[in-house]
């Protein structure tokens, strides 16, 4: 009797298992097993965890696909990726910084997904679509990747230090932005000097960050300084009065008004240094990409957010720029269909929302900016209340110029070298801007 | 019979040497020859190589940035090599005495050598911080004014030189120490009997006896200085405005940031030739030196 019961129980459990796993097994059996490789740069713990969770979900949805996830240190990421792709050992799907799209397309390394991902790309914000696409030799716009995030230039500030200095919160509405003069005046109020004349607290920092990032490009556009021709094949008007005003104003923050500290170093990746100064209360505000919100939110600091000051140009509403990374597919992938499935999943709201909630990225799907959907990602513990004012600004943002250039690494290095000669040596503004124009044209030529 | 044995031994020798020779051929000789070939071409990794003769070599001597990094590398080498060799020699002499705690001091001075260059570079980056770094704090305590170590083009290379000397001290000290300890005590005793002591003994007796050690340290120090890279990349990134940029960094940028493999290979060969010439000069100088016991 006992043996019979056990036998019945085993049979029942076997049937139940078969019933439950039947559809999945059948689904898996319809396809041959596929292994995809996915590369990303070394990310924060939050991002890494979100990526791993997303990959697990994806593999549960498509049991016949196995994804091997590999991270590469960000400093060498594009070099290793490009050489791996060129040698035929590259990943099927990979993160790609938007600035690299042009060069990777020129080297014929990325799959053109214009037609096959049309439904998906129709849902992306304009800036996001600009970022992943470029005009081909046929005059048509081609799409080379899918996108999940937007990052734009903002100023984070320490609310406690602002309050102690009697400075108003930074404006978050476009029409209410401070003028550059008001900004300087307020930063002066926030700069504290000790008895020995040394500065113990600075008003602001990070305005002299590298060209490929956010601050300089945003300020130039705010003042109407456009450095490139329409198709980004040549530099022009770099030495305009508008450009000169911007770079002189930025330098004066440190050298004339003393409201910004000397950066820890100029040339190496110093992004940690100003953030550390801001987080430890040595600086009251920081101009930086919105990605910094994630780290700032974890610090316990009483922080707020604001917009860059205006340079006084009328109609500068079009100046807000966003950028970030994208997912691209290896042109030589043996499994392009599955690779597209993975890229689409990793660019979907399901994948992105947990990361948006940490503050690292802003959404890139138009639907997530609709009033009824904002609550899905707007985490009130992370985003300060006034961030809601920035939502329409992010939605209507445009792409950065550096995302459209070819030979962008050489251009960045040349611009940074000249800017450093202006910021930290005695090269004047006119020579700097003229040199920049000549060097960019030499590189693009 | 003997010839047969020699032949048999020769076969065994070839068999045992084969792995090393094959490894050398694949991983050293072939890349060396191929890099020489690439240096005469224009190649971006993706397109076919295009032969352009000696253009890459000519280009380097007309490239303002190339000449600037070459000059920086020479200045770095000219300062670091004598500074490091002289200080480490006297340090080794001091640590060769029977003094209390000598083992601790030897270990302490050697410690930076085994520390990771990346870690110490990051630490030094903070030490050099204009507003909050310890170095400027001490300078201000002594009545001086803060120095923008890493953002002033006049001081950035000196910051790299300081870190490099600090890092390399332990290694050369240990080499000199080994050299000093290999000098038989009879030489010291004989010198003492002849009335040669102190500094005179050091210069006239000890230095000539450790000439091979001096030559070894000098050559390795020159090679390491010409190839300085890690600390530059981490501490200053070559900035500001290329004021601390060096040859290997420029080579790396051309190869892996700008994908100019031909130009990068040419820079590598120019460096190799320069290092070879410097090494020959050092050998000759050492041969002709009056470092001999009179």
XYZ file of C-alpha atoms in Angstrom:
739
model
C 0.000 0.000 0.000
C 2.751 2.300 1.025
C 4.715 1.522 -2.175
C 1.627 2.136 -4.243
C 1.063 5.534 -2.633
C 4.636 6.554 -3.332
C 4.302 5.397 -6.898
C 1.094 7.393 -7.354
C 2.670 10.446 -5.803
C 5.694 10.226 -8.115
C 3.469 9.795 -11.150
C 1.312 12.753 -10.135
C 4.328 15.003 -9.552
C 5.795 13.922 -12.883
C 2.581 14.803 -14.706
C 2.341 18.106 -12.879
C 5.917 19.009 -13.766
C 5.316 18.085 -17.376
C 2.157 20.192 -17.439
C 3.921 23.200 -15.988
C 7.112 23.049 -18.002
C 5.546 21.781 -21.193
C 5.003 25.116 -22.925
C 8.462 26.422 -21.985
C 10.160 23.206 -23.059
C 8.208 23.183 -26.280
C 9.153 26.840 -26.853
C 12.793 26.075 -26.181
C 12.631 23.045 -28.441
C 11.403 25.178 -31.325
C 14.752 26.957 -31.348
C 18.304 25.772 -31.288
C 20.154 26.956 -28.192
C 21.831 30.313 -28.770
C 24.567 31.931 -26.728
C 24.897 35.685 -26.981
C 27.758 37.727 -25.617
C 27.031 41.125 -24.165
C 29.678 43.726 -23.250
C 29.288 46.751 -21.032
C 31.702 48.972 -19.171
C 32.281 48.564 -15.469
C 29.286 50.201 -13.850
C 28.131 51.167 -10.377
C 26.741 48.448 -8.115
C 23.189 49.641 -8.796
C 23.639 49.558 -12.550
C 25.453 46.213 -12.512
C 22.735 44.662 -10.372
C 19.998 46.077 -12.591
C 21.751 44.759 -15.701
C 22.172 41.290 -14.198
C 18.524 41.219 -13.071
C 17.458 42.318 -16.539
C 19.553 39.622 -18.198
C 18.060 37.001 -15.877
C 14.553 38.133 -16.812
C 15.439 38.069 -20.490
C 16.802 34.538 -20.268
C 13.635 33.445 -18.432
C 11.552 34.926 -21.270
C 13.687 33.244 -23.923
C 14.932 30.005 -22.387
C 16.839 28.992 -25.508
C 19.050 32.101 -25.268
C 21.988 32.256 -22.878
C 23.617 35.631 -22.372
C 27.235 35.871 -21.322
C 27.773 39.293 -19.723
C 31.265 40.752 -19.668
C 32.389 44.073 -18.246
C 35.467 46.020 -19.330
C 36.937 48.996 -17.409
C 35.480 52.155 -18.882
C 38.860 53.808 -19.571
C 39.787 51.155 -22.146
C 36.304 50.075 -23.103
C 35.989 51.433 -26.634
C 39.560 50.531 -27.538
C 39.053 46.915 -26.486
C 35.621 46.773 -28.069
C 36.823 48.123 -31.385
C 39.808 45.799 -31.562
C 37.657 42.807 -30.544
C 35.100 43.612 -33.236
C 37.828 44.150 -35.821
C 39.421 40.798 -34.999
C 36.089 38.965 -35.241
C 35.900 38.146 -31.536
C 33.568 40.971 -30.549
C 30.338 40.612 -28.579
C 26.928 40.235 -30.222
C 25.430 43.175 -28.333
C 27.316 45.956 -26.610
C 27.070 49.297 -24.883
C 28.407 52.089 -27.032
C 28.956 55.681 -26.015
C 27.044 57.975 -28.332
C 30.233 59.854 -29.241
C 31.622 56.695 -30.841
C 28.731 55.916 -33.209
C 30.179 57.758 -36.185
C 33.585 56.074 -35.976
C 32.124 52.594 -35.426
C 29.787 53.055 -38.391
C 32.682 54.278 -40.545
C 34.624 51.168 -39.606
C 31.581 49.103 -40.651
C 31.250 47.386 -37.273
C 27.589 48.014 -36.343
C 24.422 46.478 -37.734
C 22.065 48.936 -39.437
C 18.692 48.339 -37.766
C 16.738 51.126 -39.432
C 13.983 48.853 -40.752
C 13.936 45.986 -38.315
C 13.641 48.204 -35.222
C 11.339 50.845 -36.696
C 8.492 50.140 -34.268
C 10.814 50.506 -31.341
C 12.632 53.630 -32.487
C 9.271 55.345 -33.039
C 8.777 55.328 -29.275
C 12.071 57.073 -28.454
C 12.443 60.769 -27.644
C 13.791 62.968 -30.419
C 17.188 63.440 -28.773
C 17.468 59.725 -28.217
C 16.710 59.005 -31.853
C 19.205 61.653 -33.007
C 21.816 59.987 -30.832
C 21.511 56.506 -32.322
C 21.123 57.565 -35.935
C 23.195 59.257 -38.592
C 22.867 60.304 -42.173
C 24.296 57.796 -44.635
C 25.987 58.351 -47.982
C 22.555 57.828 -49.600
C 21.256 60.909 -47.822
C 18.877 58.821 -45.705
C 18.938 58.626 -41.919
C 20.038 55.237 -40.622
C 19.571 53.843 -37.125
C 22.473 51.991 -35.541
C 21.325 51.229 -32.051
C 18.687 51.341 -29.387
C 18.706 53.584 -26.409
C 17.510 53.487 -22.864
C 18.675 56.630 -21.165
C 19.134 60.356 -21.285
C 21.628 62.362 -19.258
C 21.675 66.146 -19.289
C 23.614 69.011 -17.667
C 22.328 70.249 -14.301
C 23.693 71.922 -11.183
C 23.358 70.025 -7.928
C 23.618 72.140 -4.796
C 23.870 71.673 -1.059
C 20.627 73.057 0.372
C 22.051 73.469 3.861
C 24.990 75.565 2.645
C 22.701 77.679 0.448
C 20.370 78.312 3.378
C 23.248 79.191 5.720
C 24.568 81.716 3.187
C 21.097 83.179 2.591
C 21.113 82.186 -1.087
C 17.818 81.336 -2.775
C 17.317 77.817 -4.154
C 18.537 77.462 -7.731
C 15.844 77.962 -10.377
C 14.486 74.907 -12.164
C 12.152 76.708 -14.538
C 13.680 77.827 -17.830
C 12.245 81.365 -17.650
C 13.446 81.883 -14.093
C 17.118 80.965 -14.523
C 19.754 83.194 -12.961
C 21.813 85.356 -15.259
C 25.535 84.548 -15.262
C 26.156 87.667 -13.133
C 23.550 86.569 -10.565
C 25.093 83.130 -10.514
C 28.570 84.556 -9.815
C 27.185 86.865 -7.139
C 25.497 83.964 -5.344
C 28.560 81.759 -5.639
C 30.590 84.538 -4.028
C 28.186 84.510 -1.067
C 28.791 80.768 -0.749
C 32.590 81.042 -0.854
C 34.102 81.124 2.622
C 37.621 82.261 3.370
C 39.552 81.530 6.545
C 41.574 83.987 8.631
C 44.733 83.075 6.737
C 43.079 83.999 3.440
C 42.722 80.419 2.257
C 39.336 79.221 1.059
C 37.566 76.660 3.225
C 34.404 76.447 1.122
C 33.876 77.166 -2.559
C 30.644 78.188 -4.257
C 30.851 75.908 -7.283
C 33.044 73.477 -9.210
C 33.601 71.298 -12.265
C 33.073 74.013 -14.883
C 36.384 73.160 -16.537
C 35.568 69.478 -17.134
C 36.578 67.760 -20.412
C 34.967 68.868 -23.665
C 33.257 65.539 -24.442
C 31.204 65.776 -21.238
C 28.421 68.275 -20.657
C 29.406 71.649 -19.216
C 31.346 73.379 -22.002
C 29.123 72.159 -24.831
C 25.997 73.255 -22.954
C 27.390 76.697 -22.099
C 28.500 77.285 -25.690
C 25.054 76.416 -26.985
C 23.343 78.543 -24.344
C 25.318 81.510 -25.665
C 24.633 80.633 -29.305
C 28.182 79.507 -30.136
C 27.926 76.829 -32.807
C 31.273 75.282 -33.705
C 30.309 73.013 -36.627
C 28.784 73.088 -40.061
C 25.475 71.381 -40.736
C 26.832 67.895 -41.410
C 29.598 68.091 -38.782
C 32.381 67.693 -41.334
C 34.148 70.956 -40.463
C 34.560 73.439 -37.632
C 33.530 77.044 -38.196
C 33.093 80.208 -36.133
C 34.868 78.625 -33.184
C 36.603 81.931 -32.497
C 33.317 83.855 -32.241
C 32.688 86.449 -29.540
C 30.075 84.095 -28.043
C 32.635 81.321 -27.594
C 35.123 83.753 -26.129
C 32.592 85.068 -23.625
C 31.790 81.546 -22.451
C 35.329 80.345 -21.892
C 36.403 83.607 -20.263
C 33.428 83.481 -17.891
C 34.203 79.893 -16.948
C 37.872 80.648 -16.282
C 36.999 83.739 -14.257
C 35.034 81.629 -11.752
C 38.356 80.273 -10.509
C 40.914 82.910 -11.384
C 39.024 86.199 -10.946
C 36.227 85.530 -8.473
C 37.816 82.625 -6.594
C 34.462 80.850 -6.300
C 35.682 77.581 -7.905
C 38.597 75.467 -6.682
C 41.614 74.438 -8.670
C 40.767 70.965 -9.990
C 42.756 68.114 -8.513
C 44.316 67.527 -11.914
C 43.706 68.573 -15.474
C 43.982 65.847 -18.040
C 43.284 62.684 -16.093
C 39.753 61.539 -15.349
C 38.937 63.778 -12.416
C 35.197 63.263 -12.286
C 35.472 61.708 -8.835
C 37.356 64.636 -7.431
C 34.763 67.428 -7.775
C 31.979 65.062 -6.760
C 33.951 64.136 -3.636
C 34.454 67.836 -2.828
C 30.739 68.465 -3.245
C 29.716 65.465 -1.169
C 32.036 66.470 1.673
C 30.711 70.027 1.847
C 33.874 71.695 0.536
C 31.917 73.005 -2.429
C 28.319 74.239 -2.373
C 27.354 73.343 -5.941
C 28.547 71.266 -8.866
C 27.845 71.558 -12.592
C 27.679 68.008 -13.903
C 25.696 65.447 -15.889
C 22.450 64.303 -14.265
C 23.957 60.809 -13.858
C 25.601 62.095 -10.649
C 22.210 62.082 -8.933
C 22.528 58.379 -8.110
C 25.759 58.864 -6.158
C 24.644 62.122 -4.553
C 21.376 60.533 -3.428
C 23.273 57.810 -1.572
C 25.417 60.309 0.319
C 22.787 61.539 2.743
C 23.417 65.128 1.629
C 20.485 67.572 1.658
C 20.668 68.322 -2.050
C 18.720 70.260 -4.625
C 18.953 70.678 -8.386
C 19.002 73.695 -10.663
C 19.501 74.777 -14.251
C 22.585 76.387 -15.762
C 22.457 80.206 -15.707
C 21.532 82.027 -18.876
C 24.074 83.972 -20.912
C 21.318 86.326 -21.986
C 20.685 84.928 -25.450
C 17.048 85.154 -26.398
C 15.432 81.949 -27.607
C 17.939 79.648 -25.930
C 15.181 77.160 -25.050
C 16.663 74.876 -27.691
C 19.996 74.662 -25.899
C 19.404 71.843 -23.402
C 21.467 68.840 -24.513
C 21.313 65.217 -23.511
C 23.427 62.225 -24.323
C 24.482 58.862 -22.883
C 25.114 55.363 -24.105
C 23.218 53.031 -26.416
C 22.995 49.345 -27.295
C 24.417 48.349 -30.647
C 24.611 45.029 -32.467
C 27.729 43.519 -33.981
C 27.427 43.499 -37.774
C 29.127 40.097 -37.824
C 26.913 38.559 -35.124
C 25.895 35.012 -35.972
C 22.580 35.576 -34.196
C 21.300 39.001 -35.289
C 17.641 38.213 -34.514
C 18.362 37.144 -30.970
C 20.814 40.033 -30.578
C 18.045 42.450 -31.576
C 15.707 40.809 -29.057
C 18.293 41.394 -26.348
C 19.002 44.991 -27.418
C 15.265 45.728 -27.477
C 14.731 44.212 -24.084
C 17.668 46.137 -22.622
C 16.212 49.338 -24.023
C 12.684 48.688 -22.813
C 10.922 50.401 -19.900
C 10.835 47.065 -18.007
C 14.602 47.071 -17.986
C 15.086 50.804 -17.597
C 12.593 51.706 -14.866
C 14.577 50.152 -11.951
C 17.595 52.175 -13.110
C 15.616 55.390 -13.614
C 14.403 54.942 -10.056
C 18.006 55.083 -8.783
C 18.536 58.476 -10.471
C 21.337 57.304 -12.773
C 19.408 57.922 -15.982
C 16.375 59.793 -17.192
C 13.964 57.867 -19.455
C 14.237 57.961 -23.235
C 10.759 56.650 -24.036
C 8.268 59.370 -24.867
C 5.486 57.529 -23.047
C 7.367 57.675 -19.746
C 7.190 61.472 -19.810
C 3.399 61.396 -19.960
C 1.752 62.595 -16.773
C 0.161 59.255 -15.903
C 3.427 57.340 -16.349
C 5.861 59.596 -14.486
C 5.082 57.920 -11.168
C 6.445 54.638 -12.586
C 10.006 55.919 -12.416
C 9.968 59.166 -10.417
C 11.306 57.930 -7.084
C 10.560 60.629 -4.531
C 13.298 59.360 -2.236
C 15.884 60.090 -4.931
C 14.574 62.898 -7.137
C 14.127 66.218 -5.342
C 10.627 67.628 -5.713
C 11.784 70.411 -8.047
C 13.111 67.807 -10.515
C 9.550 67.634 -11.880
C 10.192 71.052 -13.473
C 13.035 69.485 -15.470
C 10.930 66.670 -16.936
C 9.618 68.630 -19.935
C 13.091 70.035 -20.508
C 14.545 66.526 -20.747
C 11.707 65.452 -23.042
C 12.365 68.269 -25.506
C 16.169 68.141 -25.328
C 18.477 67.741 -28.291
C 21.592 65.695 -28.950
C 25.160 66.892 -28.182
C 27.443 67.995 -31.079
C 30.158 65.527 -30.061
C 27.721 62.671 -30.720
C 27.716 63.650 -34.381
C 31.440 64.004 -34.996
C 33.877 61.529 -36.453
C 37.396 61.124 -34.963
C 35.843 62.325 -31.757
C 38.626 61.081 -29.448
C 41.257 63.044 -31.361
C 39.003 66.120 -31.353
C 38.316 65.843 -27.627
C 42.034 65.551 -26.864
C 42.894 68.523 -29.082
C 40.150 70.730 -27.588
C 41.089 69.741 -24.035
C 44.770 70.448 -24.684
C 44.002 73.937 -25.973
C 41.470 74.643 -23.237
C 43.974 73.569 -20.578
C 46.540 75.927 -22.097
C 43.929 78.670 -21.695
C 42.640 77.677 -18.247
C 45.959 76.838 -16.585
C 48.702 78.480 -18.650
C 48.885 81.919 -20.230
C 47.404 81.202 -23.681
C 44.823 83.870 -24.497
C 41.218 83.158 -25.499
C 41.562 84.246 -29.139
C 44.597 82.047 -29.768
C 42.915 79.154 -27.973
C 39.765 79.290 -30.061
C 41.671 79.811 -33.313
C 43.901 76.824 -32.479
C 40.850 74.716 -31.690
C 39.239 75.508 -35.036
C 42.466 74.770 -36.935
C 43.099 71.522 -35.108
C 39.538 70.233 -35.484
C 39.618 70.967 -39.203
C 42.999 69.291 -39.506
C 41.568 66.173 -37.833
C 38.321 66.181 -39.831
C 40.087 67.051 -43.066
C 82.121 8.097 -30.361
C 82.523 11.597 -28.901
C 81.046 13.195 -32.006
C 78.073 10.869 -31.818
C 77.493 11.797 -28.177
C 77.745 15.485 -28.983
C 75.215 15.038 -31.789
C 72.899 13.214 -29.415
C 73.334 15.904 -26.753
C 72.708 18.558 -29.357
C 69.355 16.998 -30.202
C 68.387 16.985 -26.557
C 69.508 20.589 -26.214
C 67.349 21.611 -29.180
C 64.408 19.697 -27.728
C 64.683 21.427 -24.364
C 65.344 24.832 -25.887
C 62.520 24.519 -28.395
C 59.682 25.767 -26.146
C 61.646 28.866 -25.188
C 62.773 29.521 -28.768
C 59.277 29.015 -30.165
C 57.839 31.315 -27.482
C 60.486 33.923 -28.232
C 59.849 33.682 -31.958
C 56.061 33.985 -31.641
C 55.745 36.495 -28.834
C 58.866 38.634 -29.283
C 60.589 38.298 -32.653
C 57.490 38.216 -34.826
C 55.795 41.231 -33.118
C 59.114 43.083 -33.308
C 59.514 42.506 -37.043
C 55.820 43.115 -37.692
C 55.871 46.408 -35.757
C 58.821 47.518 -37.901
C 56.793 46.622 -40.980
C 53.716 48.475 -39.651
C 55.818 51.559 -38.932
C 56.269 51.985 -42.707
C 52.536 51.839 -43.338
C 49.333 53.743 -42.721
C 46.979 51.367 -40.914
C 43.898 51.883 -38.725
C 43.313 48.196 -37.806
C 40.275 47.995 -40.065
C 41.478 48.938 -43.536
C 44.322 47.221 -45.438
C 47.817 48.489 -44.646
C 49.099 51.143 -47.055
C 52.884 51.366 -47.532
C 54.075 54.954 -47.071
C 57.834 54.506 -46.663
C 59.485 56.566 -43.939
C 56.663 59.130 -43.761
C 55.709 58.192 -40.211
C 59.296 58.775 -39.047
C 59.513 62.097 -40.853
C 56.093 63.091 -39.491
C 57.225 62.596 -35.898
C 60.001 65.158 -36.262
C 57.509 67.660 -37.708
C 54.767 66.917 -35.185
C 54.645 69.698 -32.570
C 52.945 67.427 -30.036
C 55.390 64.599 -30.760
C 58.386 66.872 -30.192
C 56.824 68.241 -27.017
C 56.337 64.782 -25.497
C 59.846 63.807 -26.660
C 61.270 66.839 -24.859
C 59.242 66.033 -21.724
C 60.575 62.468 -21.771
C 64.169 63.672 -22.105
C 63.750 66.192 -19.261
C 62.170 63.485 -17.122
C 65.053 61.076 -17.840
C 67.777 63.701 -17.339
C 66.386 64.579 -13.909
C 65.251 61.188 -12.643
C 68.302 59.096 -13.585
C 71.052 61.070 -11.799
C 68.782 62.021 -8.917
C 67.691 58.468 -8.334
C 71.122 56.866 -8.790
C 72.974 59.298 -6.528
C 70.404 59.306 -3.720
C 69.903 55.546 -3.774
C 73.658 54.920 -3.793
C 74.182 56.970 -0.637
C 71.056 55.474 0.882
C 72.431 52.000 0.221
C 75.765 53.011 1.807
C 73.888 54.259 4.879
C 71.817 51.100 5.100
C 74.960 48.968 4.707
C 76.172 50.126 8.107
C 75.664 48.189 11.307
C 73.070 50.537 12.730
C 70.094 49.795 14.918
C 66.863 49.036 13.074
C 68.635 48.677 9.717
C 66.335 45.846 8.618
C 63.296 47.981 9.308
C 64.708 50.890 7.297
C 65.609 48.624 4.377
C 62.047 47.257 4.378
C 60.504 50.704 4.728
C 62.485 52.146 1.811
C 61.684 49.097 -0.327
C 57.956 49.235 0.391
C 56.996 51.699 -2.421
C 58.620 49.356 -4.958
C 56.152 46.583 -4.256
C 53.144 48.888 -3.964
C 50.845 49.160 -6.972
C 51.632 52.172 -9.166
C 47.912 52.786 -9.649
C 47.238 52.961 -5.912
C 50.170 55.187 -5.073
C 49.390 57.460 -8.006
C 45.895 58.068 -6.692
C 47.256 58.723 -3.207
C 49.844 61.149 -4.577
C 47.165 62.880 -6.628
C 45.464 63.781 -3.373
C 48.746 64.683 -1.667
C 49.324 67.188 -4.475
C 45.826 68.710 -4.157
C 46.118 72.485 -4.208
C 43.624 73.266 -1.469
C 43.486 70.168 0.663
C 46.740 68.283 -0.023
C 49.298 67.601 2.689
C 52.220 68.878 0.609
C 50.738 72.355 0.238
C 49.686 72.261 3.886
C 53.330 71.777 4.892
C 54.493 74.438 2.424
C 52.018 76.884 3.939
C 53.112 75.961 7.475
C 56.645 76.848 6.454
C 55.470 80.214 5.209
C 55.230 79.435 1.507
C 52.196 79.735 -0.737
C 50.150 76.907 -2.227
C 51.434 75.382 -5.460
C 49.037 74.197 -8.175
C 51.112 71.050 -8.607
C 48.983 69.228 -11.142
C 47.263 72.093 -12.928
C 50.229 74.339 -13.526
C 52.120 73.417 -16.716
C 55.355 74.466 -15.010
C 55.020 72.012 -12.120
C 53.025 69.041 -13.427
C 56.062 67.193 -14.837
C 57.940 67.830 -11.587
C 55.107 66.212 -9.674
C 55.526 63.112 -11.833
C 59.308 63.224 -11.254
C 58.811 63.337 -7.471
C 56.474 60.344 -7.499
C 58.780 58.380 -9.816
C 61.871 59.010 -7.683
C 59.974 58.039 -4.530
C 58.682 54.863 -6.150
C 62.018 53.810 -7.659
C 64.201 54.480 -4.631
C 63.738 51.092 -2.988
C 64.590 49.073 -6.082
C 67.888 50.780 -6.891
C 68.803 50.966 -3.212
C 68.442 47.189 -2.993
C 70.583 46.650 -6.120
C 73.323 48.931 -4.753
C 73.082 47.249 -1.363
C 73.631 43.851 -2.960
C 76.624 45.299 -4.826
C 78.095 46.814 -1.672
C 77.694 43.576 0.262
C 79.555 41.671 -2.439
C 82.705 43.753 -1.834
C 85.071 41.579 0.248
C 85.965 43.064 3.627
C 89.672 42.617 2.826
C 89.466 45.608 0.459
C 88.171 47.787 3.277
C 90.904 46.542 5.597
C 93.646 47.129 3.015
C 92.318 50.618 2.289
C 92.256 51.422 5.952
C 95.888 50.310 6.327
C 96.787 52.666 3.468
C 94.959 55.472 5.249
C 92.092 55.592 2.783
C 88.849 55.977 4.749
C 85.474 57.656 4.631
C 84.337 59.379 1.436
C 87.663 58.798 -0.254
C 87.346 55.035 0.290
C 83.816 55.129 -1.075
C 84.854 56.840 -4.288
C 88.262 55.221 -4.845
C 87.635 51.676 -3.619
C 83.949 50.858 -3.371
C 82.585 52.552 -6.484
C 85.088 50.939 -8.889
C 84.387 47.540 -7.360
C 80.648 47.815 -7.905
C 80.979 49.236 -11.417
C 78.868 46.451 -12.996
C 76.122 47.200 -10.480
C 76.282 50.908 -11.278
C 76.115 50.133 -14.994
C 73.130 47.817 -14.516
C 71.263 50.356 -12.366
C 72.062 53.173 -14.737
C 70.858 51.323 -17.835
C 67.652 50.027 -16.243
C 66.959 53.460 -14.785
C 67.326 55.114 -18.214
C 65.110 52.506 -19.867
C 62.424 52.795 -17.167
C 62.524 56.579 -17.357
C 62.179 56.634 -21.126
C 59.214 54.267 -20.767
C 57.407 56.105 -17.947
C 53.657 55.748 -18.422
C 51.442 54.570 -15.530
C 51.926 57.492 -13.175
C 51.474 59.991 -16.008
C 48.217 58.424 -17.143
C 46.782 58.308 -13.639
C 48.067 61.465 -11.977
C 47.925 64.074 -14.738
C 46.768 62.283 -17.881
C 49.633 64.144 -19.550
C 48.033 67.526 -18.808
C 47.612 70.322 -18.462
C 48.109 71.118 -22.131
C 50.514 68.173 -22.629
C 52.964 69.649 -20.126
C 53.513 66.230 -18.519
C 52.770 64.040 -21.513
C 55.464 61.486 -22.429
C 56.462 59.266 -25.367
C 54.779 56.021 -24.308
C 51.552 57.824 -23.542
C 51.610 59.471 -26.961
C 52.355 56.113 -28.554
C 49.427 54.552 -26.670
C 47.063 57.362 -27.682
C 48.021 57.089 -31.339
C 47.656 53.321 -31.343
C 44.564 52.746 -29.260
C 42.684 56.049 -29.123
C 43.313 57.361 -32.624
C 43.993 53.964 -34.298
C 47.113 55.249 -36.073
C 49.020 51.988 -35.807
C 51.722 52.935 -38.318
C 52.560 56.191 -36.580
C 52.465 54.554 -33.139
C 54.858 51.823 -34.323
C 57.222 54.453 -35.702
C 57.198 56.249 -32.331
C 57.994 52.908 -30.685
C 60.978 52.362 -32.994
C 62.256 55.904 -32.512
C 62.155 55.274 -28.768
C 63.862 51.900 -29.131
C 66.676 53.381 -31.233
C 67.113 56.246 -28.792
C 67.271 53.890 -25.791
C 69.756 51.671 -27.659
C 72.020 54.654 -28.384
C 71.825 55.813 -24.757
C 72.699 52.301 -23.547
C 75.714 52.100 -25.875
C 76.876 55.500 -24.624
C 76.582 54.286 -21.044
C 78.590 51.134 -21.793
C 81.285 53.201 -23.505
C 81.305 55.801 -20.742
C 81.671 53.095 -18.142
C 84.512 51.451 -20.082
C 86.346 54.755 -20.369
C 85.630 55.863 -16.838
C 88.405 56.175 -14.316
C 86.472 53.913 -11.982
C 89.492 51.734 -11.405
C 91.425 51.109 -8.242
C 94.664 52.989 -8.432
